[in-house]
XYZ file of C-alpha atoms in Angstrom:
575
model
C -16.937 -35.099 -15.797
C -17.727 -34.810 -12.091
C -19.197 -31.445 -11.119
C -18.307 -30.012 -7.713
C -21.045 -29.682 -5.102
C -20.800 -25.888 -4.806
C -21.403 -25.607 -8.555
C -24.390 -27.964 -8.384
C -25.827 -25.891 -5.535
C -25.544 -22.723 -7.616
C -27.089 -24.428 -10.653
C -30.036 -25.717 -8.590
C -30.683 -22.204 -7.257
C -30.894 -20.914 -10.820
C -33.434 -23.618 -11.672
C -35.914 -22.278 -9.100
C -38.964 -20.131 -10.085
C -36.980 -16.950 -9.254
C -35.379 -17.308 -12.683
C -37.325 -17.246 -15.947
C -38.036 -20.162 -18.246
C -35.504 -18.962 -20.830
C -32.775 -19.228 -18.201
C -33.917 -22.708 -17.163
C -33.783 -23.933 -20.764
C -30.281 -22.511 -21.300
C -28.965 -24.142 -18.112
C -30.425 -27.534 -18.988
C -28.850 -27.257 -22.425
C -25.439 -26.674 -20.807
C -25.957 -29.613 -18.446
C -26.576 -31.875 -21.426
C -24.109 -30.589 -23.993
C -21.339 -28.712 -22.178
C -20.588 -29.591 -18.532
C -17.280 -27.715 -18.762
C -19.073 -24.512 -19.804
C -21.611 -25.102 -17.021
C -18.733 -25.268 -14.549
C -17.211 -22.042 -15.867
C -20.611 -20.323 -15.664
C -21.245 -21.171 -12.017
C -17.954 -21.771 -10.186
C -17.780 -18.228 -8.741
C -19.589 -14.902 -8.627
C -18.561 -12.089 -10.936
C -16.685 -9.508 -8.881
C -15.841 -5.828 -9.182
C -12.274 -5.442 -10.452
C -10.269 -2.327 -11.342
C -12.900 -1.426 -13.949
C -16.102 -2.708 -12.330
C -17.779 -5.968 -13.293
C -16.874 -7.537 -16.629
C -17.447 -11.010 -18.016
C -18.760 -13.319 -20.706
C -22.499 -13.011 -21.429
C -24.617 -16.067 -20.636
C -26.494 -17.793 -17.830
C -24.992 -18.287 -14.372
C -23.574 -16.304 -11.490
C -20.198 -16.018 -13.283
C -21.763 -14.491 -16.386
C -23.221 -11.140 -17.450
C -27.011 -11.478 -17.634
C -30.220 -9.854 -16.392
C -29.890 -11.458 -12.960
C -26.231 -10.718 -12.187
C -26.685 -7.144 -13.413
C -30.067 -6.948 -11.701
C -28.611 -8.061 -8.388
C -25.735 -5.569 -8.636
C -28.205 -2.819 -9.491
C -30.560 -3.707 -6.651
C -27.609 -3.679 -4.254
C -26.553 -0.276 -5.579
C -30.117 1.026 -5.173
C -30.197 -0.117 -1.548
C -26.817 1.489 -0.872
C -27.812 4.785 -2.489
C -30.951 5.006 -0.371
C -28.810 4.290 2.697
C -26.139 6.966 2.070
C -28.462 9.598 0.564
C -31.511 9.398 2.868
C -34.488 11.649 2.167
C -33.022 12.787 -1.142
C -34.511 12.599 -4.623
C -32.000 10.299 -6.245
C -30.807 10.493 -9.856
C -28.552 8.252 -11.897
C -27.175 8.542 -15.450
C -26.802 5.454 -17.672
C -24.845 5.005 -20.905
C -23.919 2.014 -23.014
C -21.588 1.060 -25.852
C -21.825 -0.897 -29.116
C -21.639 -4.381 -27.626
C -24.245 -7.054 -28.167
C -27.129 -6.653 -25.707
C -25.759 -3.366 -24.277
C -28.896 -1.374 -25.134
C -31.213 -4.088 -23.772
C -29.172 -4.509 -20.601
C -29.002 -0.734 -20.090
C -32.805 -0.528 -20.194
C -33.087 -3.496 -17.821
C -30.731 -1.793 -15.372
C -32.727 1.428 -15.739
C -35.917 -0.474 -14.920
C -34.475 -1.733 -11.628
C -33.455 1.785 -10.618
C -36.912 3.206 -11.386
C -38.541 0.277 -9.579
C -36.629 1.512 -6.543
C -37.795 5.118 -6.929
C -34.587 6.444 -8.519
C -34.854 8.777 -11.525
C -32.844 7.602 -14.524
C -31.206 9.737 -17.206
C -30.662 7.206 -19.983
C -28.804 8.010 -23.194
C -31.099 7.326 -26.127
C -28.282 5.684 -28.075
C -24.707 4.532 -27.593
C -22.254 7.110 -26.221
C -18.584 7.224 -25.106
C -17.842 6.288 -21.513
C -16.213 9.682 -20.709
C -19.489 11.407 -21.621
C -21.194 9.346 -18.917
C -18.652 10.578 -16.372
C -19.302 14.145 -17.532
C -23.089 13.648 -17.462
C -23.088 12.509 -13.818
C -21.779 15.904 -12.712
C -23.549 17.925 -15.394
C -26.958 16.511 -14.409
C -26.281 16.510 -10.667
C -26.643 12.739 -10.305
C -25.595 10.710 -7.282
C -24.224 7.904 -9.449
C -23.753 6.654 -12.998
C -23.584 3.369 -14.878
C -22.058 2.461 -18.218
C -22.622 -0.888 -19.915
C -19.318 -1.790 -21.594
C -16.545 -4.369 -21.692
C -13.984 -1.959 -23.126
C -11.682 -3.846 -25.525
C -12.553 -7.393 -24.447
C -13.663 -9.969 -27.087
C -17.217 -9.801 -28.536
C -18.688 -12.329 -26.102
C -18.023 -9.997 -23.152
C -20.009 -7.191 -21.600
C -19.655 -5.270 -18.375
C -20.908 -2.744 -15.875
C -18.985 0.229 -14.497
C -20.286 2.202 -11.521
C -19.558 5.920 -11.077
C -20.166 8.104 -8.047
C -21.393 11.691 -7.721
C -17.967 13.218 -8.467
C -17.994 11.511 -11.895
C -15.241 9.067 -10.926
C -15.533 5.304 -10.680
C -16.313 3.980 -7.224
C -13.453 3.837 -4.692
C -13.328 3.162 -0.930
C -15.514 3.379 1.029
C -18.284 3.302 -1.600
C -16.969 0.220 -3.417
C -16.935 -1.971 -0.324
C -20.281 -0.611 0.813
C -21.880 -1.409 -2.551
C -20.305 -4.872 -2.717
C -21.536 -5.662 0.805
C -25.011 -4.484 -0.165
C -24.961 -6.752 -3.234
C -23.671 -9.758 -1.295
C -26.433 -9.379 1.295
C -29.080 -9.843 -1.403
C -30.822 -12.885 -2.751
C -31.832 -12.975 -6.412
C -35.506 -13.042 -5.474
C -35.139 -9.576 -3.920
C -34.448 -7.869 -7.282
C -37.262 -5.485 -8.217
C -37.624 -5.539 -12.007
C -40.991 -3.711 -12.091
C -40.175 -0.452 -13.887
C -41.712 2.952 -13.299
C -41.460 4.401 -16.812
C -42.342 7.896 -15.530
C -38.901 8.049 -13.886
C -36.936 7.426 -17.125
C -35.663 10.544 -18.918
C -33.926 10.030 -22.261
C -30.940 12.298 -22.912
C -28.824 13.042 -25.967
C -28.220 16.370 -27.774
C -28.096 18.736 -24.790
C -25.486 16.661 -22.971
C -23.576 16.066 -26.223
C -23.257 19.811 -26.858
C -22.134 20.523 -23.304
C -19.615 17.675 -23.379
C -18.093 18.740 -26.709
C -17.870 22.354 -25.532
C -16.128 21.239 -22.334
C -13.707 18.992 -24.262
C -12.694 21.845 -26.582
C -12.243 24.254 -23.659
C -10.011 21.799 -21.773
C -7.902 20.448 -24.639
C -7.373 23.491 -26.923
C -4.278 25.659 -26.578
C -4.263 28.585 -29.013
C -3.276 26.572 -32.056
C -3.289 28.675 -35.207
C -6.203 27.962 -37.565
C -3.837 27.385 -40.484
C -1.861 24.860 -38.429
C -5.071 22.955 -37.667
C -6.066 22.860 -41.321
C -2.557 21.754 -42.304
C -2.569 18.705 -40.009
C -3.637 15.560 -41.840
C -5.416 13.176 -39.469
C -6.654 9.601 -39.885
C -9.207 8.509 -37.309
C -10.815 5.140 -36.628
C -13.485 4.300 -34.066
C -12.767 0.537 -34.385
C -16.533 -0.070 -34.671
C -17.112 1.660 -31.328
C -18.860 4.630 -29.736
C -16.317 7.347 -30.531
C -17.828 7.822 -33.991
C -20.733 9.581 -32.252
C -18.595 12.429 -30.883
C -14.906 12.524 -31.875
C -15.399 13.674 -35.505
C -17.761 16.437 -34.369
C -15.363 17.515 -31.603
C -12.442 17.742 -34.026
C -14.542 19.640 -36.579
C -15.828 22.147 -34.020
C -12.262 22.634 -32.774
C -11.146 23.519 -36.296
C -9.628 20.268 -37.535
C -11.135 19.743 -40.989
C -8.468 17.584 -42.633
C -9.714 14.335 -41.077
C -9.954 10.995 -42.888
C -12.192 8.430 -41.172
C -11.649 4.711 -41.855
C -15.016 3.909 -43.485
C -14.903 0.121 -42.927
C -14.623 0.682 -39.155
C -16.963 3.663 -38.785
C -20.181 1.692 -38.222
C -20.668 0.511 -34.591
C -20.605 -3.285 -34.488
C -20.253 -5.551 -31.467
C -18.596 -8.241 -33.585
C -15.686 -5.901 -34.436
C -15.453 -7.633 -37.839
C -12.297 -5.993 -39.213
C -9.989 -6.628 -36.224
C -8.861 -9.558 -34.089
C -9.223 -7.312 -31.053
C -10.683 -3.774 -30.847
C -7.750 -2.771 -28.660
C -5.710 0.263 -29.751
C -2.746 -1.205 -27.853
C -2.512 -3.865 -30.583
C -0.707 -2.764 -33.778
C -3.067 -4.906 -35.898
C -6.058 -2.875 -34.672
C -4.699 0.239 -36.394
C -3.486 -1.515 -39.563
C -6.351 -0.242 -41.733
C -5.944 3.274 -40.372
C -2.214 3.253 -41.048
C -2.859 2.021 -44.594
C -5.225 4.964 -45.092
C -2.596 7.313 -43.656
C -0.102 6.121 -46.257
C -2.661 6.614 -49.016
C -3.498 10.146 -47.848
C 0.020 11.070 -46.685
C -1.374 11.869 -43.226
C 0.680 13.015 -40.246
C -1.047 11.172 -37.422
C -3.304 8.151 -36.864
C -5.672 7.924 -33.895
C -7.825 4.937 -32.944
C -10.082 4.517 -29.937
C -11.374 1.441 -28.139
C -15.112 0.500 -28.215
C -16.184 2.722 -25.310
C -13.843 5.585 -26.288
C -11.899 5.952 -23.070
C -8.492 4.921 -24.500
C -6.640 5.905 -27.635
C -3.813 4.527 -29.730
C -1.622 6.957 -31.650
C 0.670 6.340 -34.612
C 3.036 9.006 -35.948
C 5.804 9.248 -38.513
C 9.360 8.624 -37.354
C 12.406 10.382 -38.776
C 12.360 8.039 -41.776
C 8.746 8.948 -42.520
C 7.423 5.543 -41.410
C 4.238 5.260 -39.350
C 4.955 3.763 -35.922
C 2.558 3.055 -33.058
C 3.456 4.853 -29.856
C 2.925 2.960 -26.623
C 0.722 4.235 -23.816
C 3.638 5.527 -21.774
C 4.908 7.547 -24.720
C 1.549 9.163 -25.473
C 1.142 9.913 -21.764
C 4.567 11.563 -21.592
C 3.935 13.607 -24.727
C 0.536 14.879 -23.607
C 1.654 15.557 -20.029
C 4.731 17.497 -21.181
C 2.613 19.503 -23.626
C 0.076 20.352 -20.928
C 2.809 21.357 -18.480
C 4.449 23.588 -21.079
C 1.112 25.260 -21.901
C 0.393 25.859 -18.221
C 3.900 27.271 -17.755
C 3.508 29.627 -20.748
C 0.211 30.842 -19.303
C 1.876 31.516 -15.934
C -0.489 29.090 -14.208
C 2.113 26.949 -12.389
C 2.707 28.131 -8.815
C 3.488 24.920 -6.912
C -0.172 24.107 -6.259
C -0.685 21.775 -9.232
C -0.255 18.064 -9.789
C -0.241 15.399 -12.460
C -1.364 11.824 -11.871
C -0.015 8.426 -12.822
C -0.027 4.802 -11.654
C 2.438 2.387 -10.096
C 2.759 0.373 -13.339
C 3.364 3.386 -15.597
C 6.638 4.977 -16.654
C 8.774 6.565 -13.887
C 9.484 9.352 -16.391
C 6.288 11.031 -15.191
C 8.125 11.846 -11.950
C 11.001 13.407 -13.901
C 8.639 15.593 -15.928
C 6.782 16.786 -12.850
C 10.027 17.650 -11.054
C 11.313 19.643 -14.022
C 8.127 21.710 -14.097
C 7.970 22.035 -10.295
C 4.627 20.323 -9.896
C 3.754 17.250 -7.864
C 3.282 13.812 -9.414
C 0.873 11.662 -7.443
C 1.071 7.907 -8.002
C -1.856 5.540 -7.431
C -2.921 1.999 -8.144
C -3.837 0.867 -11.650
C -7.107 2.369 -12.844
C -8.299 5.911 -13.385
C -10.617 5.734 -10.405
C -7.517 6.331 -8.273
C -6.530 9.422 -10.266
C -10.115 10.692 -9.914
C -9.823 10.052 -6.164
C -6.665 12.193 -6.054
C -8.668 15.133 -7.404
C -11.284 14.604 -4.701
C -8.733 14.060 -1.914
C -6.630 17.147 -2.686
C -9.079 19.980 -3.448
C -6.372 22.530 -2.625
C -4.381 21.382 -5.690
C -5.212 21.897 -9.378
C -5.177 18.786 -11.539
C -3.400 19.372 -14.848
C -3.685 15.915 -16.411
C -2.650 12.333 -15.995
C -2.483 8.930 -17.542
C -1.545 5.293 -17.314
C 0.393 2.924 -19.533
C -2.708 1.220 -20.933
C -3.384 4.047 -23.415
C -5.604 6.165 -21.155
C -5.328 9.898 -20.470
C -7.375 12.532 -18.659
C -7.178 16.256 -19.452
C -8.231 18.401 -16.507
C -11.041 17.398 -14.176
C -14.239 17.985 -16.175
C -14.264 14.242 -16.835
C -13.139 12.028 -13.952
C -12.079 9.044 -16.024
C -9.791 8.350 -18.948
C -11.145 10.247 -21.905
C -10.241 9.572 -25.529
C -12.375 12.478 -26.782
C -10.369 15.236 -25.086
C -7.121 13.261 -25.445
C -7.639 12.952 -29.215
C -8.031 16.711 -29.490
C -5.029 17.295 -27.223
C -2.649 15.118 -29.254
C -3.866 16.854 -32.432
C -3.102 20.234 -30.852
C 0.408 19.054 -30.097
C 0.889 17.574 -33.569
C -0.413 20.704 -35.305
C 1.828 23.014 -33.310
C 4.835 20.756 -33.863
C 4.243 20.612 -37.632
C 3.829 24.390 -37.796
C 7.326 24.878 -36.369
C 8.892 22.227 -38.613
C 8.934 19.463 -36.028
C 6.937 16.262 -35.451
C 5.444 14.373 -32.520
C 8.281 11.863 -32.844
C 10.979 14.535 -32.703
C 9.318 16.107 -29.685
C 9.364 12.735 -27.928
C 13.086 12.260 -28.519
C 13.764 15.779 -27.204
C 11.911 14.832 -24.012
C 14.182 11.791 -23.651
C 17.260 14.012 -23.959
C 15.934 16.356 -21.266
C 14.544 13.767 -18.833
C 16.366 10.492 -19.509
C 15.477 7.852 -22.083
C 12.830 5.455 -20.789
C 11.493 2.358 -22.535
C 8.611 0.216 -21.340
C 7.244 -3.148 -22.375
C 4.225 -5.174 -21.247
C 4.134 -8.967 -21.163
C 0.612 -10.406 -20.732
C 0.207 -14.109 -20.022
C -3.358 -15.301 -20.664
C -4.703 -17.986 -18.293
C -8.374 -18.584 -19.020
C -11.068 -20.121 -16.842
C -11.139 -21.538 -13.334
C -7.828 -23.376 -13.679
C -6.198 -20.313 -15.225
C -7.229 -18.222 -12.216
C -5.701 -20.829 -9.912
C -2.467 -20.744 -11.930
C -2.275 -16.938 -11.749
C -2.862 -16.990 -7.994
C -0.152 -19.619 -7.573
C 2.342 -17.567 -9.587
C 1.834 -14.622 -7.228
C 2.154 -16.906 -4.182
C 5.397 -18.368 -5.543
C 6.891 -14.925 -6.149
C 6.070 -13.932 -2.569
C 7.304 -17.134 -0.943
C 10.448 -17.308 -3.088
C 11.419 -13.670 -3.679
C 13.438 -12.896 -6.791
C 16.872 -11.614 -5.746
C 18.540 -11.224 -9.126
C 17.257 -10.444 -12.627
C 19.501 -10.563 -15.691
C 22.648 -10.486 -13.572
C 21.504 -7.392 -11.668
C 20.607 -7.384 -7.981
C 17.065 -6.638 -6.908
C 17.516 -3.835 -4.389
C 13.893 -3.156 -3.421
C 10.646 -5.127 -3.446
C 7.288 -3.434 -2.959
C 4.382 -5.690 -2.007
C 1.127 -3.814 -2.232
C -0.817 -6.727 -0.745
C 1.054 -6.408 2.537
C 1.665 -2.642 2.091
C 5.399 -3.109 2.622
C 8.570 -2.071 0.813
C 11.678 -4.083 1.669
C 15.164 -2.771 0.971
C 17.158 -5.911 0.179
C 20.487 -4.166 0.810
C 19.845 -3.490 4.508
C 16.578 -5.435 5.103
C 14.797 -2.247 6.178
C 11.007 -2.475 5.771
C 8.841 0.593 5.274
C 5.071 1.002 4.909
C 3.381 1.795 1.598
C 0.577 4.338 1.954
C -1.485 3.186 -1.012
C -4.579 0.924 -0.774
C -3.822 -2.792 -0.736
C -3.651 -4.583 -4.080
C -2.232 -7.837 -5.404
C 0.866 -6.237 -6.945
C 4.622 -6.853 -6.640
C 7.241 -4.385 -7.911
C 10.953 -5.148 -8.203
C 13.547 -2.387 -8.453
C 16.915 -3.425 -9.916
C 20.277 -1.790 -9.241
C 20.611 -0.553 -12.841
C 17.404 1.512 -12.482
C 15.076 -1.004 -14.130
C 11.641 -1.758 -12.683
C 9.451 -4.849 -13.093
C 5.865 -5.019 -11.859
C 3.796 -8.227 -11.590
C 0.025 -7.861 -11.384
C -3.014 -10.037 -12.140
C -5.481 -8.154 -14.329
C -8.710 -7.093 -12.666
C -10.742 -7.333 -15.876
C -9.158 -10.078 -18.015
C -7.866 -13.633 -17.402
C -4.248 -12.455 -17.495
C -1.200 -11.897 -15.347
C 0.759 -8.873 -16.500
C 4.428 -7.996 -16.186
C 5.313 -4.339 -16.734
C 8.989 -3.765 -17.541
C 10.635 -0.318 -17.463
C 14.284 0.367 -18.301
C 16.158 3.627 -18.745
C 19.492 5.276 -19.448
C 20.834 8.687 -20.377
C 20.399 10.121 -23.873
C 22.938 12.864 -24.518
C 21.911 13.866 -28.028
C 18.988 13.409 -30.419
C 21.356 11.776 -32.916
C 22.099 8.959 -30.443
C 18.470 7.907 -29.963
C 18.405 4.947 -32.338
C 21.504 3.415 -30.754
C 20.282 4.015 -27.180
C 16.820 2.658 -27.986
C 18.416 -0.544 -29.281
C 20.369 -0.904 -26.033
C 17.145 -0.558 -24.023
C 15.291 -3.000 -26.317
C 17.997 -5.597 -25.730
C 17.856 -5.025 -21.986
C 14.097 -5.686 -22.046
C 14.626 -8.878 -24.064
C 17.238 -10.057 -21.543
C 14.866 -9.398 -18.614
C 12.059 -11.342 -20.342
C 14.424 -14.275 -20.939
C 15.810 -14.179 -17.394
C 12.302 -14.224 -15.892
C 11.124 -16.867 -18.405
C 8.221 -14.720 -19.561
C 8.434 -15.861 -23.181
């Protein structure tokens, strides 16, 4: 196959003495045996998406390796010295269970110390939310976590956090990216100053667990806690280091851990994907729940920032809740607890995202608090906390199984969220109810909402081109009708415009630009199209709703909404 000149130029750069002999050998091997893989490894630079930088491990500027991470780290070092002049700089670093994470974390630490920045490095793998907590707890200017979340085993990644404990947002993100882009690979300083590395573990663990229990506990009776039967799985990830201890210290002793998935393993050998959004990922946990007659199943992704929850329906069957449902349940529970405590006075808010369920707005209105909506990614919810210091943050979430309880952690946090959902389940069971019944009651009070995500995978260079073309086509040929219903409003977050198709009025969207389109249909349905920032996918988020007058009608109404979703998928040819 013929290799494009820009790829050859990148390859030749990586064959210079700046790069080590091991890299040279690996590149030459690709040139001989796999030109297609060589092309994929060099056709573009890895970029920061909604969750930082994430990619396949290997050689090349489009891969995760010592040089791409080293360059990003050197750029971050330069930026930190620029924005924090004459200050003794500190950074916290954590890593997950993925292959090479520990090695890459130390390499990144070395670059920071080579640039005179003190590093607080976890001595072993830890959950991502603990890194967010540690940044503030230790008074650091920034933080790094080496993780690729739920991506396949060949991936790794690099998330950057700022001094508030949240992931980087404007203007820091652009400043850091510019700093990185202005660098050449030969400017990376890999010469470590070991005196500047401080290993951390138990002290931060204790503080983090204490904080999680304080934020996510709500006067649940001790007997109710003991009576709740829980199955937990870490899916071979980092949560095994903290979630069991957090539950135990909070008083939850009736916990069954899936033993086959309790050992951290970057191959994730018992699942196709370590993603709690996938029903198959929780299959072993659900089987254990049946064996132990448990009430609730909880599984976390490899870096423990997202959780999947399964509960028993009215027929006693275990069903997996989707991310919107867990978000609604936890938000409603938090709001009710705050109301009972007399803490709601109009100066509170909850947070959500443009692709999540509109039911969050209904909940907030009913409890007389504000619901702030941001782009996809918890960095935008963290930014809300920073931007509105006069308001108290109660909690918030997004459809992709993430939730944040209070502001001690400024990122999605499966440790506190696991405890929170157990609090809700224990209290519900104590009064003769269940999580499932509580969810249906919320639908009666706020309207019955149903969401569904369609992800179309388009891998590699040509897949990226196809995704880009799909978004171009939808902009140049706007959809005017879906499933026989008129599209009445189109929001284009790339142009920051909302167009009312009934009167052609155009208004401005006051949210940062992003490659997202949202269609609002006259029957109240909503469809969002968005390329993923971390995976080779284009995603379509579908939300439908109708009234639910009585609990007894739920099954029938849910079937109506399921059929409406199927019709939308067929009409948009998303099968």
